Short mmCIF file of N, CA, C and O and ligand atoms in Angstrom, two decimals:
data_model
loop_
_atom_site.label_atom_id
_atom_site.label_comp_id
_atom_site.label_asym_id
_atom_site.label_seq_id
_atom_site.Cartn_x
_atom_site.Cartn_y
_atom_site.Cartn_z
N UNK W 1 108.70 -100.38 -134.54
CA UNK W 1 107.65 -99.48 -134.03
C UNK W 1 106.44 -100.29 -133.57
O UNK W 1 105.71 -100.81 -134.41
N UNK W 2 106.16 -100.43 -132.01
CA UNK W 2 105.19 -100.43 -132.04
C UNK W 2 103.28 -100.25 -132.81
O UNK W 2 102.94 -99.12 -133.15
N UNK W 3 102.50 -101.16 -132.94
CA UNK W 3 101.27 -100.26 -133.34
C UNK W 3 100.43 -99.99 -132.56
O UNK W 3 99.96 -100.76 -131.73
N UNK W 4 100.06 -98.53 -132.76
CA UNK W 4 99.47 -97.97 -131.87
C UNK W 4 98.30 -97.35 -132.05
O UNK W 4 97.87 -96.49 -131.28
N UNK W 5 97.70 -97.76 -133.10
CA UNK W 5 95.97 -97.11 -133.99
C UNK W 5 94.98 -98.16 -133.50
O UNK W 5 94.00 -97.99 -132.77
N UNK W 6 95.45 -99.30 -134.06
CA UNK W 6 94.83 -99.86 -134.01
C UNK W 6 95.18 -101.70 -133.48
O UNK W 6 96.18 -102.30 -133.87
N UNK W 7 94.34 -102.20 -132.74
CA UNK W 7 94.23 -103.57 -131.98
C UNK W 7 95.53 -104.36 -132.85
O UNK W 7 95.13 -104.62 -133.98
N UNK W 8 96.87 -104.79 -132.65
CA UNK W 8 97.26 -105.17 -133.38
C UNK W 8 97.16 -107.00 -133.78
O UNK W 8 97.73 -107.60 -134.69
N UNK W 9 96.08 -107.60 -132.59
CA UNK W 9 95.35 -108.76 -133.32
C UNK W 9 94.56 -108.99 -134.32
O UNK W 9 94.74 -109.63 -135.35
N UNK W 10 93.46 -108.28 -133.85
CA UNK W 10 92.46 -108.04 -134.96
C UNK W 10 92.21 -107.03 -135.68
O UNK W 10 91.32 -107.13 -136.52
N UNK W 11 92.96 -105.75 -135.53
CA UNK W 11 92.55 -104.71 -136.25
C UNK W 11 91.55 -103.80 -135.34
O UNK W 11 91.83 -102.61 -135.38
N UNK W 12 90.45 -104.14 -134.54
CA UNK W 12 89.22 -103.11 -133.80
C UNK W 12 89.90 -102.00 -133.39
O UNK W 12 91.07 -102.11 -133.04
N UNK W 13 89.28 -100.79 -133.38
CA UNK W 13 89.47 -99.61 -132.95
C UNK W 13 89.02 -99.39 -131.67
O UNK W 13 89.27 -98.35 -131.07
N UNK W 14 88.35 -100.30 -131.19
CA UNK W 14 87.58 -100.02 -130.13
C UNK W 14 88.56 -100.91 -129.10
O UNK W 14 89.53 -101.63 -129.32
N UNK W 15 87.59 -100.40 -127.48
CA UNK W 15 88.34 -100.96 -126.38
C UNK W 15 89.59 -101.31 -126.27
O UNK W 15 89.98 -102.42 -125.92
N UNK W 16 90.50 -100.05 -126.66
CA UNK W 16 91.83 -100.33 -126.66
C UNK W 16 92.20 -99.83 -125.03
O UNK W 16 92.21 -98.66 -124.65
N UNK W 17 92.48 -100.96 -124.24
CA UNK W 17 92.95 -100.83 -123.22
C UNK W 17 94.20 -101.20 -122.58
O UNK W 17 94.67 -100.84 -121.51
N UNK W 18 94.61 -101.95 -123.40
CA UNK W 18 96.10 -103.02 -122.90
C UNK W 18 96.90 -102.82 -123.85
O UNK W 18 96.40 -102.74 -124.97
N UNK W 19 98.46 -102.67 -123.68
CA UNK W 19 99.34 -103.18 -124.47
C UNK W 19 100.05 -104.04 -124.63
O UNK W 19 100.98 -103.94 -123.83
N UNK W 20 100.16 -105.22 -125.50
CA UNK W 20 101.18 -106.20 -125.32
C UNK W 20 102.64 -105.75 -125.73
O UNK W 20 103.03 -104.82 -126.44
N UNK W 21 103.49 -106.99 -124.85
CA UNK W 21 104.68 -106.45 -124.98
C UNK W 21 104.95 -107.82 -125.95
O UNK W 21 105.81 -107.79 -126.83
N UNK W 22 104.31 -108.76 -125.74
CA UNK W 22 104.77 -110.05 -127.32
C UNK W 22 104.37 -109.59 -128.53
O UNK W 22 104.98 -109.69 -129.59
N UNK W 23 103.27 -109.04 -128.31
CA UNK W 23 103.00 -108.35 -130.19
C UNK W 23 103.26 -107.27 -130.60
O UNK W 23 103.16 -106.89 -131.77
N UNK W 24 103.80 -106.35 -129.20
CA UNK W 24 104.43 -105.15 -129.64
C UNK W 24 103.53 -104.60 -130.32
O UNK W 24 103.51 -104.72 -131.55
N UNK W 25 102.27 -103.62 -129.39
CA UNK W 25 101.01 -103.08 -129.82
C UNK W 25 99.99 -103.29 -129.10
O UNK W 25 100.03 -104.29 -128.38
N UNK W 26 98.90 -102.52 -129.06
CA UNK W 26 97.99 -102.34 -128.05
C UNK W 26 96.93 -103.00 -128.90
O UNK W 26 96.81 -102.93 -130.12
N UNK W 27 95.92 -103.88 -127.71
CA UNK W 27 95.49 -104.33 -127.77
C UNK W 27 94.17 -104.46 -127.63
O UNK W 27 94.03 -104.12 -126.46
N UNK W 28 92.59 -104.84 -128.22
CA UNK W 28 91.23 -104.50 -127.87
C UNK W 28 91.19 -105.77 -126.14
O UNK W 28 92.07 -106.56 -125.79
N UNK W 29 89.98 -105.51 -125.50
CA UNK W 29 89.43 -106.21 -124.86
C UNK W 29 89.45 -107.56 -124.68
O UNK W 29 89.82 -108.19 -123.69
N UNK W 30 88.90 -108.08 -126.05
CA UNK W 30 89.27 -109.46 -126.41
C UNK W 30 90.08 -110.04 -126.84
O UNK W 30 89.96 -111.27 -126.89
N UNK W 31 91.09 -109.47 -127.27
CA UNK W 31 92.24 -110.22 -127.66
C UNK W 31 93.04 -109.76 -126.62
O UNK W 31 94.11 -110.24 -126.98
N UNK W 32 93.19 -109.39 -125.97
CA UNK W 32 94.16 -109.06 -124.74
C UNK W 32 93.68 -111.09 -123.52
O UNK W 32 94.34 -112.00 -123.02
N UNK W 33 92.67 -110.85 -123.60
CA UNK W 33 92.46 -112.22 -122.94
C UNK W 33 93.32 -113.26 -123.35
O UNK W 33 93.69 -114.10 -122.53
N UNK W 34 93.66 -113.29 -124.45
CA UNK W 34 94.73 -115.06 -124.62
C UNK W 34 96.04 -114.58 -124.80
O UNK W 34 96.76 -114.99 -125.71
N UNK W 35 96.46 -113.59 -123.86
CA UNK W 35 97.97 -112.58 -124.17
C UNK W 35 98.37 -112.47 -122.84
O UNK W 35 97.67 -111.74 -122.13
N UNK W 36 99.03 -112.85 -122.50
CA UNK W 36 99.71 -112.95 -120.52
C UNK W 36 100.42 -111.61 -120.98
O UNK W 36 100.54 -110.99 -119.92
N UNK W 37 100.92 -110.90 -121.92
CA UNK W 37 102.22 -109.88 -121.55
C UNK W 37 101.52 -109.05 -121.55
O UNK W 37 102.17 -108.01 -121.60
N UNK W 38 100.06 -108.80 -121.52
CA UNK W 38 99.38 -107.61 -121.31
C UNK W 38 99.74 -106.43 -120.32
O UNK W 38 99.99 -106.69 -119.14
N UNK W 39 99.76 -104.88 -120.87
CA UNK W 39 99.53 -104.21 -119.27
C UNK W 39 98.28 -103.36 -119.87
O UNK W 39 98.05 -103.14 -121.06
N UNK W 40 97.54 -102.95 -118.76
CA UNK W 40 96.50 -102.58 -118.95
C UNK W 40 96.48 -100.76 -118.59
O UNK W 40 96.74 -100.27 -117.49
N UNK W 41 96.21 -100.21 -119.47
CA UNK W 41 96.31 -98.69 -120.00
C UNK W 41 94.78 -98.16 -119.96
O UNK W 41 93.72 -98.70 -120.24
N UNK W 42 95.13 -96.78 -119.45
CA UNK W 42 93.79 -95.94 -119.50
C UNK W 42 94.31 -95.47 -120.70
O UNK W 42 95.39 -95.71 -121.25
N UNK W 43 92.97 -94.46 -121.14
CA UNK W 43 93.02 -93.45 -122.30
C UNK W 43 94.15 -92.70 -122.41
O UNK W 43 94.89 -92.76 -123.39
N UNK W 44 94.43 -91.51 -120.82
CA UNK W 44 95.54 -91.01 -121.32
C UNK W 44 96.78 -91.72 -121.58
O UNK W 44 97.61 -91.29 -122.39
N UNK W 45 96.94 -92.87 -120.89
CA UNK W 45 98.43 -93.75 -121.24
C UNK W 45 98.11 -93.97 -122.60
O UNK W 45 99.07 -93.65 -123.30
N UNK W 46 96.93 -94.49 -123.41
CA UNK W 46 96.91 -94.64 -124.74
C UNK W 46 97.47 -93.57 -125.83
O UNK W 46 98.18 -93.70 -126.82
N UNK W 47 96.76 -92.31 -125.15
CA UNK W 47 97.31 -91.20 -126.26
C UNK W 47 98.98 -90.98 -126.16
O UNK W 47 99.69 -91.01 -127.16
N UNK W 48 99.51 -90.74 -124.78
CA UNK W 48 100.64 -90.40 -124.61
C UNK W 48 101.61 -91.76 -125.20
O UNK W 48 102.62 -91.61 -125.89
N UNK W 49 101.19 -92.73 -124.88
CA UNK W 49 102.12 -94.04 -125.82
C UNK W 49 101.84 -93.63 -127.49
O UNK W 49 102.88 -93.58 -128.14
N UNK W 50 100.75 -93.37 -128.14
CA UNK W 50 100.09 -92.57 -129.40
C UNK W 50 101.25 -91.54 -129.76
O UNK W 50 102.10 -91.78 -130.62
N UNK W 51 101.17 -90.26 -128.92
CA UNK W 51 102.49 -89.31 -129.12
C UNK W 51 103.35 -89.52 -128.93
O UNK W 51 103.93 -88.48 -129.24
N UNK W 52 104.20 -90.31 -128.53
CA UNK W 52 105.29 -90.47 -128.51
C UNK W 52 105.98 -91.27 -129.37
O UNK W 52 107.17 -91.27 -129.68
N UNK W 53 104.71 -92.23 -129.87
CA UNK W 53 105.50 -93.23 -131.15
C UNK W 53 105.13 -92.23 -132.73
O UNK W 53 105.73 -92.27 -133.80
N UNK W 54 104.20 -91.59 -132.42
CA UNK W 54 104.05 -90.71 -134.11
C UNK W 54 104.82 -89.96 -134.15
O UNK W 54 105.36 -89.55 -135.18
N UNK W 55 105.11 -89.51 -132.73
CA UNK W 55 105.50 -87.84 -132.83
C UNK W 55 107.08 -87.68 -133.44
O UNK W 55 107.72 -88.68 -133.13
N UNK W 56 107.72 -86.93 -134.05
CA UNK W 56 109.49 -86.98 -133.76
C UNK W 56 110.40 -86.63 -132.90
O UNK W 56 109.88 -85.77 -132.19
N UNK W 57 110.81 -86.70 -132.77
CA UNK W 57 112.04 -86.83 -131.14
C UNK W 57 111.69 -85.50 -131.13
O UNK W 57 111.01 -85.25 -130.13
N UNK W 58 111.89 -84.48 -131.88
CA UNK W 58 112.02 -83.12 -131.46
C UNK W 58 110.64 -82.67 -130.31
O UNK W 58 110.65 -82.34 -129.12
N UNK W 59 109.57 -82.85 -131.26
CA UNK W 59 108.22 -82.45 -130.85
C UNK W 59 108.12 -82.98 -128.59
O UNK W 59 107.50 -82.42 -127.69
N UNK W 60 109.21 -84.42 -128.57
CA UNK W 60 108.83 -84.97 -127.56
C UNK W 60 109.33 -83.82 -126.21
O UNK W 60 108.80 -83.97 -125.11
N UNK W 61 110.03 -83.07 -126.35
CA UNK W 61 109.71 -82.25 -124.76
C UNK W 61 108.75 -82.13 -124.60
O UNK W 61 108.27 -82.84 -123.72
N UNK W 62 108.15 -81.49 -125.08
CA UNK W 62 106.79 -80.72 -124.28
C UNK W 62 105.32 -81.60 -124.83
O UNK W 62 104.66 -81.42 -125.86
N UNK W 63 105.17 -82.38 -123.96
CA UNK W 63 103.52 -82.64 -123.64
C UNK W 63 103.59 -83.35 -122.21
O UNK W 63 104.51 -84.00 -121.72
N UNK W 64 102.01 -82.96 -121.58
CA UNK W 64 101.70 -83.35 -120.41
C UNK W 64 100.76 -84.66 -120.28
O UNK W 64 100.39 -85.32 -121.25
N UNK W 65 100.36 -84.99 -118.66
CA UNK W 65 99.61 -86.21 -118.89
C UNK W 65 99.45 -86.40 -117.61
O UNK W 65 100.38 -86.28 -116.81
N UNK W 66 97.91 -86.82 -117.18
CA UNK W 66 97.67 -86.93 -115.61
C UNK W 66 98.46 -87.95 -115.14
O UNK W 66 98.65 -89.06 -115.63
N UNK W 67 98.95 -87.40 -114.01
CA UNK W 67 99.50 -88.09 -112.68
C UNK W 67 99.41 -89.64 -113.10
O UNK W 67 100.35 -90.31 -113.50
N UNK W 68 97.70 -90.18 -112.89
CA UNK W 68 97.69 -91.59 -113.16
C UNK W 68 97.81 -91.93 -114.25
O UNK W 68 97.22 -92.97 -114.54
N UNK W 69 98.52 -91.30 -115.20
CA UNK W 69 99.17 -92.18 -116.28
C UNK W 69 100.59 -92.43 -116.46
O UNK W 69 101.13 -93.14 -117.31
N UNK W 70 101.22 -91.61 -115.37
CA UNK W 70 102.76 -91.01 -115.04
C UNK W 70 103.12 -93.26 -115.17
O UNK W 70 103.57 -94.04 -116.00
N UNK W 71 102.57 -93.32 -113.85
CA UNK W 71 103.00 -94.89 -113.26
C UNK W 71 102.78 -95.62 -114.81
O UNK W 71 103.83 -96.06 -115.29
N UNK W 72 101.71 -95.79 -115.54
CA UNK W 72 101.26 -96.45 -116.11
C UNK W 72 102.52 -96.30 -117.30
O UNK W 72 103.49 -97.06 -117.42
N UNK W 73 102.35 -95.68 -117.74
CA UNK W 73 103.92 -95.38 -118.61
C UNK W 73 104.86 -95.33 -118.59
O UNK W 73 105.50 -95.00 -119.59
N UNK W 74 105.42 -95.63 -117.49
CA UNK W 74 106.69 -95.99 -116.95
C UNK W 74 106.49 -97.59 -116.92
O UNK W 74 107.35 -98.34 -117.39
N UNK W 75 105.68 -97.91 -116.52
CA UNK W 75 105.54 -99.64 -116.24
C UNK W 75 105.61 -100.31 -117.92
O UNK W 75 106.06 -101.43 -118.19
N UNK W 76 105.05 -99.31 -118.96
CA UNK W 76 104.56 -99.64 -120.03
C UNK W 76 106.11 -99.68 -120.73
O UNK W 76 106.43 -100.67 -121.38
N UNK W 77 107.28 -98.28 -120.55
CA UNK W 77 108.55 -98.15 -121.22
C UNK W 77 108.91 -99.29 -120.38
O UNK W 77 109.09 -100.26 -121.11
N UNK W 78 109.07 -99.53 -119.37
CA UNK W 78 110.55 -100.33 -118.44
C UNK W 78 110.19 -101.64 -119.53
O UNK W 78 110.89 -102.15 -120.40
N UNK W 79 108.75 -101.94 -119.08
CA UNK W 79 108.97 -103.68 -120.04
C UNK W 79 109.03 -103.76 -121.22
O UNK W 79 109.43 -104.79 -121.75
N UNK W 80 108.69 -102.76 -121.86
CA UNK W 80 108.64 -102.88 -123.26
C UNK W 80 110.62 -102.46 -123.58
O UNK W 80 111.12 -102.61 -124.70
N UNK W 81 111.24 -102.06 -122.64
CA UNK W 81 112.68 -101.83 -123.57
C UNK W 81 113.48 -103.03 -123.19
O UNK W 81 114.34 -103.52 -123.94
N UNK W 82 113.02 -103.73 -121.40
CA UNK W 82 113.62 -104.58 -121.03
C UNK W 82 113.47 -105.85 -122.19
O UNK W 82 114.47 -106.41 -122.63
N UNK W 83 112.16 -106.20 -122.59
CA UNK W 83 111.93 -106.84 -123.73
C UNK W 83 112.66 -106.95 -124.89
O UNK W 83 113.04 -107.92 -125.54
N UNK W 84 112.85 -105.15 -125.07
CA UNK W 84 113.49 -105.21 -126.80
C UNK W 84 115.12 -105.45 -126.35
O UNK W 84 115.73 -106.32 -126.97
N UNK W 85 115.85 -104.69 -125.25
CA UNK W 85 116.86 -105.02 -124.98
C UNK W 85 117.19 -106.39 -125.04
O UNK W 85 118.24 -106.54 -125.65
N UNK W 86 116.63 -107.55 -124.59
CA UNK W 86 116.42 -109.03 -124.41
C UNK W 86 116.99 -109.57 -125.89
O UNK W 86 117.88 -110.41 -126.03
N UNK W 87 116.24 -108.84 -127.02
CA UNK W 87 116.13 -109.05 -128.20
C UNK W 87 117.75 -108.78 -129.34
O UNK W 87 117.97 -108.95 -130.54
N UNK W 88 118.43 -108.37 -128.33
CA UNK W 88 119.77 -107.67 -128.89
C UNK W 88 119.68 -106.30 -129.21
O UNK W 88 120.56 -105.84 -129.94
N UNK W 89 118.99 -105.74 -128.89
CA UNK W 89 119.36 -103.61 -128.89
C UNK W 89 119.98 -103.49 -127.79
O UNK W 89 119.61 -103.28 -126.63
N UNK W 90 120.99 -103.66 -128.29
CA UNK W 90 121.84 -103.48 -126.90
C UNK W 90 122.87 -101.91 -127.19
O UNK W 90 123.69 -101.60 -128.06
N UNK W 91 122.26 -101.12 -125.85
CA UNK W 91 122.04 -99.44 -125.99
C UNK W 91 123.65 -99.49 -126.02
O UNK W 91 124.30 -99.02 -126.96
N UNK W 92 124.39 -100.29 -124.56
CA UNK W 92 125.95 -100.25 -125.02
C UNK W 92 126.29 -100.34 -126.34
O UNK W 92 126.94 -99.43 -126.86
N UNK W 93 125.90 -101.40 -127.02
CA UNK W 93 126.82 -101.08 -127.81
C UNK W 93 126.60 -100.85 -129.10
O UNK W 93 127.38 -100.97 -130.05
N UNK W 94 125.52 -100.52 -129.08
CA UNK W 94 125.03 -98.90 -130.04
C UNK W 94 126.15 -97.92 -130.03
O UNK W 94 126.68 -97.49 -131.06
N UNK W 95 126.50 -97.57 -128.80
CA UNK W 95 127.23 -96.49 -128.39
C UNK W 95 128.61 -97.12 -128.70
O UNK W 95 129.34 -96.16 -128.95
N UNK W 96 129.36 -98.30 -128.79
CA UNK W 96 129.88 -98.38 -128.34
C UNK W 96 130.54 -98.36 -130.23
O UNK W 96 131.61 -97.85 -130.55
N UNK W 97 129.86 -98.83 -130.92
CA UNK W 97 130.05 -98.86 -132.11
C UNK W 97 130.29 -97.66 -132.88
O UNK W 97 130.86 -97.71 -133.97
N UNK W 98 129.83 -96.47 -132.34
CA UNK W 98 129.74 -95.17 -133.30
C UNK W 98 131.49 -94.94 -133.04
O UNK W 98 132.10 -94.44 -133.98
N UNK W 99 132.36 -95.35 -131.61
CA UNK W 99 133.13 -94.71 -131.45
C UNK W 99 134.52 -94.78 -132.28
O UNK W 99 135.43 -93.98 -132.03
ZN1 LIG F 1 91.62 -107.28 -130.95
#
């Protein structure tokens, strides 16, 4: 799981604008500076990355989110699974194992 409260360098609550995809967790202002895997998130991409990691699968149909956070969260899932995929979650054969 991702963290998603709080800066997962230092802990600050504040200026959470970026998420890294090496520390797996969003990031303040200043610690996003010595982090290349940064992507950089408005508020609503913050909350909606927020609901979706607290929330439980069920709850996830229904919530909305402006337009300009649509892109931003998509850019934010693709690298962050291409990443974990990298890592061996490999979705095949997840699947491939239940059978
Ligand atoms: Zn920080």
């Amino acid at each position: 799981m991702p963290e998603v409260v709080k800066c997962v360098s230092c802990g600050s609550k504040e200026k959470l604008e970026y998420f890294s995809i090496k520390d797996n967790g969003i990031k303040c202002e200043n610690c996003s500076k010595f982090d290349k895997s940064v992507i950089r998130i408005n508020n609503s991409t913050l909350y909606a990355i927020r609901y979706i990691v607290m929330s439980d699968a069920k709850k996830l149909f229904s919530f909305s989110i402006p337009n300009s956070s649509v892109e931003e969260l998509k850019l934010v899932s693709k690298v962050y699974l291409e990443e974990k995929l990298e890592k061996g979650y490999r979705f095949d054969k997840v699947i491939q194992s239940k059978k």
